[in-house]
Amino acid sequence: MSMCRWGAGAYARAMTTASHGPVGPVDSSRIPRYAGPATFARLPRLDEVGGRTDVAVVGVPFDTGVSYRPGARFGGNAIREASRLLRPYNPAQDASPFALAQVADAGDIAVNPFDINEAVETIEAAADDILGTGARMMTLGGDHTIALPLLRSVAKKHGPVALLHFDAHLDTWDTYFGAEYTHGTPFRRAVEEGILDTSALSHVGTRGPLYGKQDLTDDEKMGFGIVTSADVYRRGADEVADQLRQRIGDRPLYISIDIDCLDPAHAPGTGTPEAGGMTSRELLEILRGLASCNLVSADVVEVAPAYDHAEITAVAASHTAYELTTIMSRQIADARG
Ligand SMILES: [Mn+2]
């Protein structure tokens, strides 16, 4: 029988697998990167690894919580498409993340685009299912509303978690137009619900005009420290990472990355851009400096591909998710000894 050289069968056979080890990405020396379905980093789907994985890459196509430009519902698949370029060895962390642990693409959580409350409930329930299998989550948004149900689920498992929030904005506002659940309010809700460890909360990359000084006062009362994008520029990524690491210690850590933490030059494809942001190099270097932290799950949100150019934003987001996945894979491998 002649071997089929195309289609799903050929694609599955080209997945790199160490004997009894994790199923890795499709081998790009056999099937070019631009061919075949765009799972994250060309990794297997969850069903192709028997429904069990150490790190689940999950999309949440939801952007009903945005206050300005919509479009982040398409972010997850734009990141997956850009992630075709990711290669299996990460020299910056001296690790092969997809060989150290099983990483699989768990597809998207299907949420109601017309009912935010129901969407938030659906995301929490789906996250409970995934975390319940023992997997860590690498979530691709979606707008920032989704961080609240993800944090609820993570806190059920780990207790209140330390939070590192990379964003141009505080996202600790109270309500918009009377709505409690929006992309500008998830972390105030999370503090109110007691699911964050308020001794280890930081915003990174903050900048831009606010409604008033009270925004900062309120935010500080909730326990947040702020590393502005100017701080990152002046002090450098290493010093910032050192300071963050000291604040976090060995607490279970959740990292939430709004891609608008980057300057619009590095991430034009987003809903609420602000001038004067970090470079993608600074963001990646800070993350690498946090490799020893106990990262239990993470998200990358607010990629809105309709405003992107040449996949600039989606490429930055895919590399960001890659660094986060590498941190988790290394820790999983270390814990196994
Ligand atoms: Mn945000």
mmCIF file of C-alpha atoms and ligand atoms in Angstrom:
data_model
loop_
_atom_site.group_PDB
_atom_site.id
_atom_site.type_symbol
_atom_site.label_atom_id
_atom_site.label_comp_id
_atom_site.label_asym_id
_atom_site.label_seq_id
_atom_site.Cartn_x
_atom_site.Cartn_y
_atom_site.Cartn_z
ATOM 1 C CA MET A 1 0.000 0.000 0.000
ATOM 2 C CA SER A 2 1.420 3.374 -0.925
ATOM 3 C CA MET A 3 1.894 5.813 1.879
ATOM 4 C CA CYS A 4 -0.364 8.807 1.900
ATOM 5 C CA ARG A 5 1.857 11.863 1.736
ATOM 6 C CA TRP A 6 -0.783 14.359 2.684
ATOM 7 C CA GLY A 7 -3.723 14.702 5.002
ATOM 8 C CA ALA A 8 -4.093 14.196 8.731
ATOM 9 C CA GLY A 9 -2.444 10.768 8.737
ATOM 10 C CA ALA A 10 0.805 11.997 7.278
ATOM 11 C CA TYR A 11 0.733 14.945 9.634
ATOM 12 C CA ALA A 12 0.307 12.723 12.684
ATOM 13 C CA ARG A 13 3.106 10.375 11.553
ATOM 14 C CA ALA A 14 5.472 13.342 11.282
ATOM 15 C CA MET A 15 5.071 14.234 14.954
ATOM 16 C CA THR A 16 8.359 13.869 16.759
ATOM 17 C CA THR A 17 8.188 11.329 19.568
ATOM 18 C CA ALA A 18 10.877 10.056 21.858
ATOM 19 C CA SER A 19 10.176 6.449 22.908
ATOM 20 C CA HIS A 20 7.518 6.630 25.631
ATOM 21 C CA GLY A 21 8.233 10.356 25.860
ATOM 22 C CA PRO A 22 6.003 13.283 25.068
ATOM 23 C CA VAL A 23 4.560 13.603 21.574
ATOM 24 C CA GLY A 24 6.238 16.662 20.104
ATOM 25 C CA PRO A 25 5.565 19.037 17.243
ATOM 26 C CA VAL A 26 5.350 17.987 13.618
ATOM 27 C CA ASP A 27 8.852 17.554 12.206
ATOM 28 C CA SER A 28 9.415 20.530 9.907
ATOM 29 C CA SER A 29 12.120 18.645 8.002
ATOM 30 C CA ARG A 30 9.353 16.324 6.780
ATOM 31 C CA ILE A 31 6.384 18.664 6.516
ATOM 32 C CA PRO A 32 7.123 22.359 5.954
ATOM 33 C CA ARG A 33 6.061 24.742 8.691
ATOM 34 C CA TYR A 34 3.384 26.414 6.622
ATOM 35 C CA ALA A 35 1.618 23.126 5.783
ATOM 36 C CA GLY A 36 -1.060 21.377 7.792
ATOM 37 C CA PRO A 37 -3.326 22.583 10.586
ATOM 38 C CA ALA A 38 -2.117 25.374 12.891
ATOM 39 C CA THR A 39 -2.149 23.933 16.381
ATOM 40 C CA PHE A 40 0.046 25.902 18.796
ATOM 41 C CA ALA A 41 3.688 25.331 17.792
ATOM 42 C CA ARG A 42 2.431 22.447 15.556
ATOM 43 C CA LEU A 43 1.934 20.384 18.689
ATOM 44 C CA PRO A 44 -0.491 17.453 18.822
ATOM 45 C CA ARG A 45 -4.114 18.057 19.681
ATOM 46 C CA LEU A 46 -5.219 16.873 23.095
ATOM 47 C CA ASP A 47 -7.106 13.914 21.579
ATOM 48 C CA GLU A 48 -3.902 12.841 19.800
ATOM 49 C CA VAL A 49 -2.196 12.293 23.153
ATOM 50 C CA GLY A 50 -5.008 10.346 24.762
ATOM 51 C CA GLY A 51 -6.664 13.356 26.396
ATOM 52 C CA ARG A 52 -3.883 13.782 28.997
ATOM 53 C CA THR A 53 -1.248 16.463 28.944
ATOM 54 C CA ASP A 54 1.079 18.317 31.314
ATOM 55 C CA VAL A 55 0.464 21.705 29.726
ATOM 56 C CA ALA A 56 -2.762 22.428 27.846
ATOM 57 C CA VAL A 57 -2.708 25.276 25.354
ATOM 58 C CA VAL A 58 -6.292 26.520 25.281
ATOM 59 C CA GLY A 59 -7.994 29.202 23.204
ATOM 60 C CA VAL A 60 -10.803 31.371 24.518
ATOM 61 C CA PRO A 61 -12.361 33.177 21.550
ATOM 62 C CA PHE A 62 -14.266 35.819 23.488
ATOM 63 C CA ASP A 63 -14.168 39.614 23.171
ATOM 64 C CA THR A 64 -17.555 40.761 24.401
ATOM 65 C CA GLY A 65 -15.877 42.475 27.377
ATOM 66 C CA VAL A 66 -13.913 45.065 25.392
ATOM 67 C CA SER A 67 -14.325 48.820 25.860
ATOM 68 C CA TYR A 68 -12.807 50.001 22.576
ATOM 69 C CA ARG A 69 -11.774 48.024 19.478
ATOM 70 C CA PRO A 70 -13.253 44.518 19.283
ATOM 71 C CA GLY A 71 -11.556 41.578 17.559
ATOM 72 C CA ALA A 72 -9.620 39.645 20.229
ATOM 73 C CA ARG A 73 -11.964 36.692 19.686
ATOM 74 C CA PHE A 74 -9.722 35.944 16.699
ATOM 75 C CA GLY A 75 -6.524 36.269 18.748
ATOM 76 C CA GLY A 76 -6.022 32.638 19.711
ATOM 77 C CA ASN A 77 -6.041 31.374 16.167
ATOM 78 C CA ALA A 78 -3.803 34.239 14.995
ATOM 79 C CA ILE A 79 -1.278 33.249 17.684
ATOM 80 C CA ARG A 80 -1.514 29.591 16.627
ATOM 81 C CA GLU A 81 -0.913 30.573 12.992
ATOM 82 C CA ALA A 82 2.140 32.689 13.940
ATOM 83 C CA SER A 83 3.413 29.922 16.240
ATOM 84 C CA ARG A 84 4.236 27.724 13.222
ATOM 85 C CA LEU A 85 7.658 29.401 13.365
ATOM 86 C CA LEU A 86 8.480 28.249 16.889
ATOM 87 C CA ARG A 87 11.216 25.647 16.963
ATOM 88 C CA PRO A 88 11.583 22.861 19.529
ATOM 89 C CA TYR A 89 14.732 24.073 21.352
ATOM 90 C CA ASN A 90 14.649 27.284 23.404
ATOM 91 C CA PRO A 91 18.278 28.450 23.734
ATOM 92 C CA ALA A 92 17.387 31.355 26.050
ATOM 93 C CA GLN A 93 16.240 28.866 28.688
ATOM 94 C CA ASP A 94 18.453 25.982 27.473
ATOM 95 C CA ALA A 95 15.428 23.709 27.257
ATOM 96 C CA SER A 96 13.340 21.722 24.792
ATOM 97 C CA PRO A 97 9.948 22.481 26.306
ATOM 98 C CA PHE A 98 7.981 19.959 24.250
ATOM 99 C CA ALA A 99 10.369 17.113 25.091
ATOM 100 C CA LEU A 100 10.571 17.849 28.833
ATOM 101 C CA ALA A 101 6.805 17.580 29.285
ATOM 102 C CA GLN A 102 3.744 16.829 27.206
ATOM 103 C CA VAL A 103 2.351 20.025 25.752
ATOM 104 C CA ALA A 104 -0.799 19.726 23.650
ATOM 105 C CA ASP A 105 -3.314 22.011 21.993
ATOM 106 C CA ALA A 106 -6.639 21.523 23.762
ATOM 107 C CA GLY A 107 -8.577 23.606 21.243
ATOM 108 C CA ASP A 108 -10.985 26.372 22.164
ATOM 109 C CA ILE A 109 -13.460 26.851 24.976
ATOM 110 C CA ALA A 110 -16.748 27.628 23.194
ATOM 111 C CA VAL A 111 -18.370 30.557 24.973
ATOM 112 C CA ASN A 112 -21.530 32.581 24.530
ATOM 113 C CA PRO A 113 -20.662 35.796 22.640
ATOM 114 C CA PHE A 114 -23.870 37.549 23.742
ATOM 115 C CA ASP A 115 -23.943 36.867 27.496
ATOM 116 C CA ILE A 116 -20.835 37.831 29.472
ATOM 117 C CA ASN A 117 -22.015 36.260 32.730
ATOM 118 C CA GLU A 118 -22.653 32.936 31.048
ATOM 119 C CA ALA A 119 -19.319 33.143 29.214
ATOM 120 C CA VAL A 120 -17.479 33.719 32.498
ATOM 121 C CA GLU A 121 -19.202 30.668 34.008
ATOM 122 C CA THR A 122 -18.386 28.519 30.973
ATOM 123 C CA ILE A 123 -14.703 29.483 31.068
ATOM 124 C CA GLU A 124 -14.455 28.710 34.785
ATOM 125 C CA ALA A 125 -16.094 25.298 34.356
ATOM 126 C CA ALA A 126 -13.865 24.404 31.395
ATOM 127 C CA ALA A 127 -10.762 25.519 33.310
ATOM 128 C CA ASP A 128 -11.868 23.377 36.274
ATOM 129 C CA ASP A 129 -12.033 20.373 33.940
ATOM 130 C CA ILE A 130 -8.577 21.012 32.470
ATOM 131 C CA LEU A 131 -6.825 21.823 35.756
ATOM 132 C CA GLY A 132 -8.627 18.845 37.310
ATOM 133 C CA THR A 133 -6.636 16.509 35.055
ATOM 134 C CA GLY A 134 -3.429 17.856 36.627
ATOM 135 C CA ALA A 135 -2.514 19.975 33.600
ATOM 136 C CA ARG A 136 -1.328 23.563 33.742
ATOM 137 C CA MET A 137 -3.030 25.983 31.388
ATOM 138 C CA MET A 138 -1.449 28.224 28.773
ATOM 139 C CA THR A 139 -4.475 30.187 27.658
ATOM 140 C CA LEU A 140 -4.669 32.258 24.473
ATOM 141 C CA GLY A 141 -7.316 35.001 24.565
ATOM 142 C CA GLY A 142 -9.685 36.490 23.985
ATOM 143 C CA ASP A 143 -10.006 39.767 25.824
ATOM 144 C CA HIS A 144 -8.846 40.289 29.399
ATOM 145 C CA THR A 145 -12.249 39.488 30.921
ATOM 146 C CA ILE A 146 -11.258 35.831 30.707
ATOM 147 C CA ALA A 147 -8.534 36.194 33.351
ATOM 148 C CA LEU A 148 -11.136 36.320 36.139
ATOM 149 C CA PRO A 149 -12.700 32.875 35.590
ATOM 150 C CA LEU A 150 -9.230 31.428 34.924
ATOM 151 C CA LEU A 151 -7.961 32.831 38.236
ATOM 152 C CA ARG A 152 -11.032 31.520 40.056
ATOM 153 C CA SER A 153 -10.291 28.055 38.804
ATOM 154 C CA VAL A 154 -6.565 28.272 39.578
ATOM 155 C CA ALA A 155 -7.330 29.503 43.114
ATOM 156 C CA LYS A 156 -9.647 26.528 43.739
ATOM 157 C CA LYS A 157 -6.653 24.325 43.135
ATOM 158 C CA HIS A 158 -3.780 26.334 44.652
ATOM 159 C CA GLY A 159 -5.425 28.827 47.001
ATOM 160 C CA PRO A 160 -4.893 32.561 46.468
ATOM 161 C CA VAL A 161 -2.104 32.990 43.911
ATOM 162 C CA ALA A 162 0.561 35.600 43.290
ATOM 163 C CA LEU A 163 -0.222 37.575 40.159
ATOM 164 C CA LEU A 164 2.069 39.173 37.626
ATOM 165 C CA HIS A 165 0.001 41.290 35.300
ATOM 166 C CA PHE A 166 1.732 42.658 32.193
ATOM 167 C CA ASP A 167 -0.439 45.378 30.707
ATOM 168 C CA ALA A 168 -0.488 49.039 29.680
ATOM 169 C CA HIS A 169 -3.530 49.379 31.931
ATOM 170 C CA LEU A 170 -4.381 48.584 35.529
ATOM 171 C CA ASP A 171 -7.524 46.517 34.787
ATOM 172 C CA THR A 172 -8.642 47.183 38.353
ATOM 173 C CA TRP A 173 -11.486 49.549 37.516
ATOM 174 C CA ASP A 174 -14.836 48.932 39.188
ATOM 175 C CA THR A 175 -17.443 48.896 36.412
ATOM 176 C CA TYR A 176 -18.062 50.142 32.873
ATOM 177 C CA PHE A 177 -21.615 51.206 32.056
ATOM 178 C CA GLY A 178 -22.642 49.317 35.159
ATOM 179 C CA ALA A 179 -21.056 46.076 33.980
ATOM 180 C CA GLU A 180 -18.961 44.208 36.550
ATOM 181 C CA TYR A 181 -17.302 41.791 34.153
ATOM 182 C CA THR A 182 -15.311 43.594 31.460
ATOM 183 C CA HIS A 183 -11.740 43.548 30.201
ATOM 184 C CA GLY A 184 -10.925 46.536 32.434
ATOM 185 C CA THR A 185 -12.146 45.023 35.717
ATOM 186 C CA PRO A 186 -10.967 41.406 36.158
ATOM 187 C CA PHE A 187 -8.327 42.060 38.820
ATOM 188 C CA ARG A 188 -10.542 44.194 41.046
ATOM 189 C CA ARG A 189 -13.106 41.375 40.994
ATOM 190 C CA ALA A 190 -10.347 38.874 41.735
ATOM 191 C CA VAL A 191 -9.145 40.886 44.756
ATOM 192 C CA GLU A 192 -12.732 41.249 46.009
ATOM 193 C CA GLU A 193 -13.227 37.501 45.696
ATOM 194 C CA GLY A 194 -10.082 36.748 47.717
ATOM 195 C CA ILE A 195 -8.528 34.594 45.009
ATOM 196 C CA LEU A 196 -5.280 36.585 44.797
ATOM 197 C CA ASP A 197 -2.444 36.664 47.322
ATOM 198 C CA THR A 198 -2.453 40.419 47.935
ATOM 199 C CA SER A 199 1.111 40.356 49.271
ATOM 200 C CA ALA A 200 2.406 39.506 45.783
ATOM 201 C CA LEU A 201 0.547 41.473 43.134
ATOM 202 C CA SER A 202 2.351 43.442 40.440
ATOM 203 C CA HIS A 203 1.511 45.274 37.268
ATOM 204 C CA VAL A 204 4.318 45.510 34.718
ATOM 205 C CA GLY A 205 4.411 47.813 31.699
ATOM 206 C CA THR A 206 1.816 50.247 33.024
ATOM 207 C CA ARG A 207 1.583 53.608 31.231
ATOM 208 C CA GLY A 208 -0.734 56.063 29.588
ATOM 209 C CA PRO A 209 -3.442 58.449 30.747
ATOM 210 C CA LEU A 210 -5.902 57.483 33.480
ATOM 211 C CA TYR A 211 -9.324 58.792 34.485
ATOM 212 C CA GLY A 212 -7.768 60.340 37.584
ATOM 213 C CA LYS A 213 -5.192 59.900 40.315
ATOM 214 C CA GLN A 214 -7.771 57.935 42.307
ATOM 215 C CA ASP A 215 -7.254 55.034 39.870
ATOM 216 C CA LEU A 216 -3.733 54.653 41.257
ATOM 217 C CA THR A 217 -4.780 55.109 44.883
ATOM 218 C CA ASP A 218 -7.481 52.452 44.556
ATOM 219 C CA ASP A 219 -5.084 50.090 42.856
ATOM 220 C CA GLU A 220 -2.453 50.512 45.557
ATOM 221 C CA LYS A 221 -5.043 49.825 48.279
ATOM 222 C CA MET A 222 -5.769 46.493 46.611
ATOM 223 C CA GLY A 223 -2.120 45.596 47.120
ATOM 224 C CA PHE A 224 -0.658 46.074 43.661
ATOM 225 C CA GLY A 225 2.852 47.296 43.024
ATOM 226 C CA ILE A 226 3.537 48.981 39.702
ATOM 227 C CA VAL A 227 6.546 48.629 37.420
ATOM 228 C CA THR A 228 5.871 51.148 34.658
ATOM 229 C CA SER A 229 7.180 50.735 31.129
ATOM 230 C CA ALA A 230 9.513 53.663 31.910
ATOM 231 C CA ASP A 231 10.843 51.731 34.937
ATOM 232 C CA VAL A 232 11.636 48.794 32.660
ATOM 233 C CA TYR A 233 13.467 51.119 30.265
ATOM 234 C CA ARG A 234 15.427 52.892 33.007
ATOM 235 C CA ARG A 235 16.288 49.896 35.204
ATOM 236 C CA GLY A 236 16.480 47.130 32.642
ATOM 237 C CA ALA A 237 14.881 43.716 32.396
ATOM 238 C CA ASP A 238 17.274 41.871 34.725
ATOM 239 C CA GLU A 239 16.812 44.228 37.658
ATOM 240 C CA VAL A 240 13.041 44.268 37.164
ATOM 241 C CA ALA A 241 12.916 40.471 37.048
ATOM 242 C CA ASP A 242 15.039 40.269 40.240
ATOM 243 C CA GLN A 243 12.663 42.591 42.063
ATOM 244 C CA LEU A 244 9.590 40.687 40.881
ATOM 245 C CA ARG A 245 11.126 37.351 41.826
ATOM 246 C CA GLN A 246 11.789 38.569 45.350
ATOM 247 C CA ARG A 247 8.204 39.743 45.707
ATOM 248 C CA ILE A 248 6.797 36.452 44.416
ATOM 249 C CA GLY A 249 9.086 34.083 46.318
ATOM 250 C CA ASP A 250 7.868 30.474 46.120
ATOM 251 C CA ARG A 251 4.168 31.310 46.015
ATOM 252 C CA PRO A 252 2.093 29.715 43.274
ATOM 253 C CA LEU A 253 2.225 32.278 40.482
ATOM 254 C CA TYR A 254 -0.193 33.166 37.701
ATOM 255 C CA ILE A 255 1.082 35.367 34.864
ATOM 256 C CA SER A 256 -1.456 37.286 32.799
ATOM 257 C CA ILE A 257 -0.081 39.084 29.758
ATOM 258 C CA ASP A 258 -2.103 41.657 27.900
ATOM 259 C CA ILE A 259 -0.197 42.067 24.655
ATOM 260 C CA ASP A 260 -0.806 45.831 24.923
ATOM 261 C CA CYS A 261 1.970 45.844 27.532
ATOM 262 C CA LEU A 262 4.134 46.090 24.404
ATOM 263 C CA ASP A 263 4.538 49.313 22.495
ATOM 264 C CA PRO A 264 2.214 49.613 19.481
ATOM 265 C CA ALA A 265 5.380 49.298 17.365
ATOM 266 C CA HIS A 266 5.735 45.760 18.743
ATOM 267 C CA ALA A 267 2.025 44.971 19.073
ATOM 268 C CA PRO A 268 -0.205 47.101 16.841
ATOM 269 C CA GLY A 269 -2.877 44.408 16.708
ATOM 270 C CA THR A 270 -4.665 45.066 19.950
ATOM 271 C CA GLY A 271 -7.776 46.805 21.198
ATOM 272 C CA THR A 272 -6.500 49.668 23.379
ATOM 273 C CA PRO A 273 -2.951 50.595 22.313
ATOM 274 C CA GLU A 274 -0.867 53.095 24.325
ATOM 275 C CA ALA A 275 2.359 54.755 23.181
ATOM 276 C CA GLY A 276 5.591 54.309 25.110
ATOM 277 C CA GLY A 277 5.460 50.587 25.848
ATOM 278 C CA MET A 278 7.989 47.831 26.366
ATOM 279 C CA THR A 279 9.751 46.132 23.497
ATOM 280 C CA SER A 280 9.078 42.457 22.873
ATOM 281 C CA ARG A 281 12.752 41.868 23.791
ATOM 282 C CA GLU A 282 12.201 43.425 27.223
ATOM 283 C CA LEU A 283 9.089 41.350 27.847
ATOM 284 C CA LEU A 284 10.771 38.080 26.846
ATOM 285 C CA GLU A 285 13.853 38.876 28.953
ATOM 286 C CA ILE A 286 11.764 39.628 32.041
ATOM 287 C CA LEU A 287 9.912 36.329 31.605
ATOM 288 C CA ARG A 288 13.190 34.409 31.269
ATOM 289 C CA GLY A 289 14.296 36.042 34.510
ATOM 290 C CA LEU A 290 11.260 34.490 36.227
ATOM 291 C CA ALA A 291 12.080 30.939 35.159
ATOM 292 C CA SER A 292 12.594 29.789 38.757
ATOM 293 C CA CYS A 293 9.134 30.931 39.881
ATOM 294 C CA ASN A 294 6.374 28.386 40.524
ATOM 295 C CA LEU A 295 4.293 29.229 37.450
ATOM 296 C CA VAL A 296 1.017 27.308 37.772
ATOM 297 C CA SER A 297 -0.765 28.735 34.709
ATOM 298 C CA ALA A 298 -0.685 31.743 32.412
ATOM 299 C CA ASP A 299 -2.547 33.610 29.716
ATOM 300 C CA VAL A 300 -1.738 35.860 26.747
ATOM 301 C CA VAL A 301 -4.703 38.022 25.802
ATOM 302 C CA GLU A 302 -5.929 40.956 23.716
ATOM 303 C CA VAL A 303 -4.369 40.046 20.370
ATOM 304 C CA ALA A 304 -6.768 41.527 17.808
ATOM 305 C CA PRO A 305 -5.479 40.430 14.397
ATOM 306 C CA ALA A 306 -7.654 42.801 12.350
ATOM 307 C CA TYR A 307 -5.381 45.675 13.471
ATOM 308 C CA ASP A 308 -2.181 43.681 13.074
ATOM 309 C CA HIS A 309 0.383 44.092 10.295
ATOM 310 C CA ALA A 310 2.605 41.300 8.966
ATOM 311 C CA GLU A 311 1.711 39.204 12.059
ATOM 312 C CA ILE A 312 3.866 41.497 14.251
ATOM 313 C CA THR A 313 1.566 41.130 17.253
ATOM 314 C CA ALA A 314 0.772 37.465 16.724
ATOM 315 C CA VAL A 315 4.467 36.595 16.429
ATOM 316 C CA ALA A 316 5.246 38.499 19.647
ATOM 317 C CA ALA A 317 2.371 36.732 21.405
ATOM 318 C CA SER A 318 3.448 33.303 20.151
ATOM 319 C CA HIS A 319 6.992 33.819 21.445
ATOM 320 C CA THR A 320 5.579 35.070 24.748
ATOM 321 C CA ALA A 321 3.471 31.920 25.120
ATOM 322 C CA TYR A 322 6.530 29.851 24.159
ATOM 323 C CA GLU A 323 8.623 31.323 27.007
ATOM 324 C CA LEU A 324 5.795 30.750 29.476
ATOM 325 C CA THR A 325 5.328 27.175 28.257
ATOM 326 C CA THR A 326 9.062 26.577 28.595
ATOM 327 C CA ILE A 327 9.011 27.744 32.221
ATOM 328 C CA MET A 328 6.136 25.356 33.007
ATOM 329 C CA SER A 329 7.689 22.400 31.151
ATOM 330 C CA ARG A 330 11.014 22.808 32.941
ATOM 331 C CA GLN A 331 9.303 22.890 36.313
ATOM 332 C CA ILE A 332 7.249 19.796 35.512
ATOM 333 C CA ALA A 333 10.409 17.958 34.434
ATOM 334 C CA ASP A 334 12.310 19.149 37.545
ATOM 335 C CA ALA A 335 9.499 18.001 39.834
ATOM 336 C CA ARG A 336 9.684 14.531 38.258
ATOM 337 C CA GLY A 337 13.403 14.499 38.905
HETATM 338 MN MN MN B 1 -5.746 44.214 29.992
#
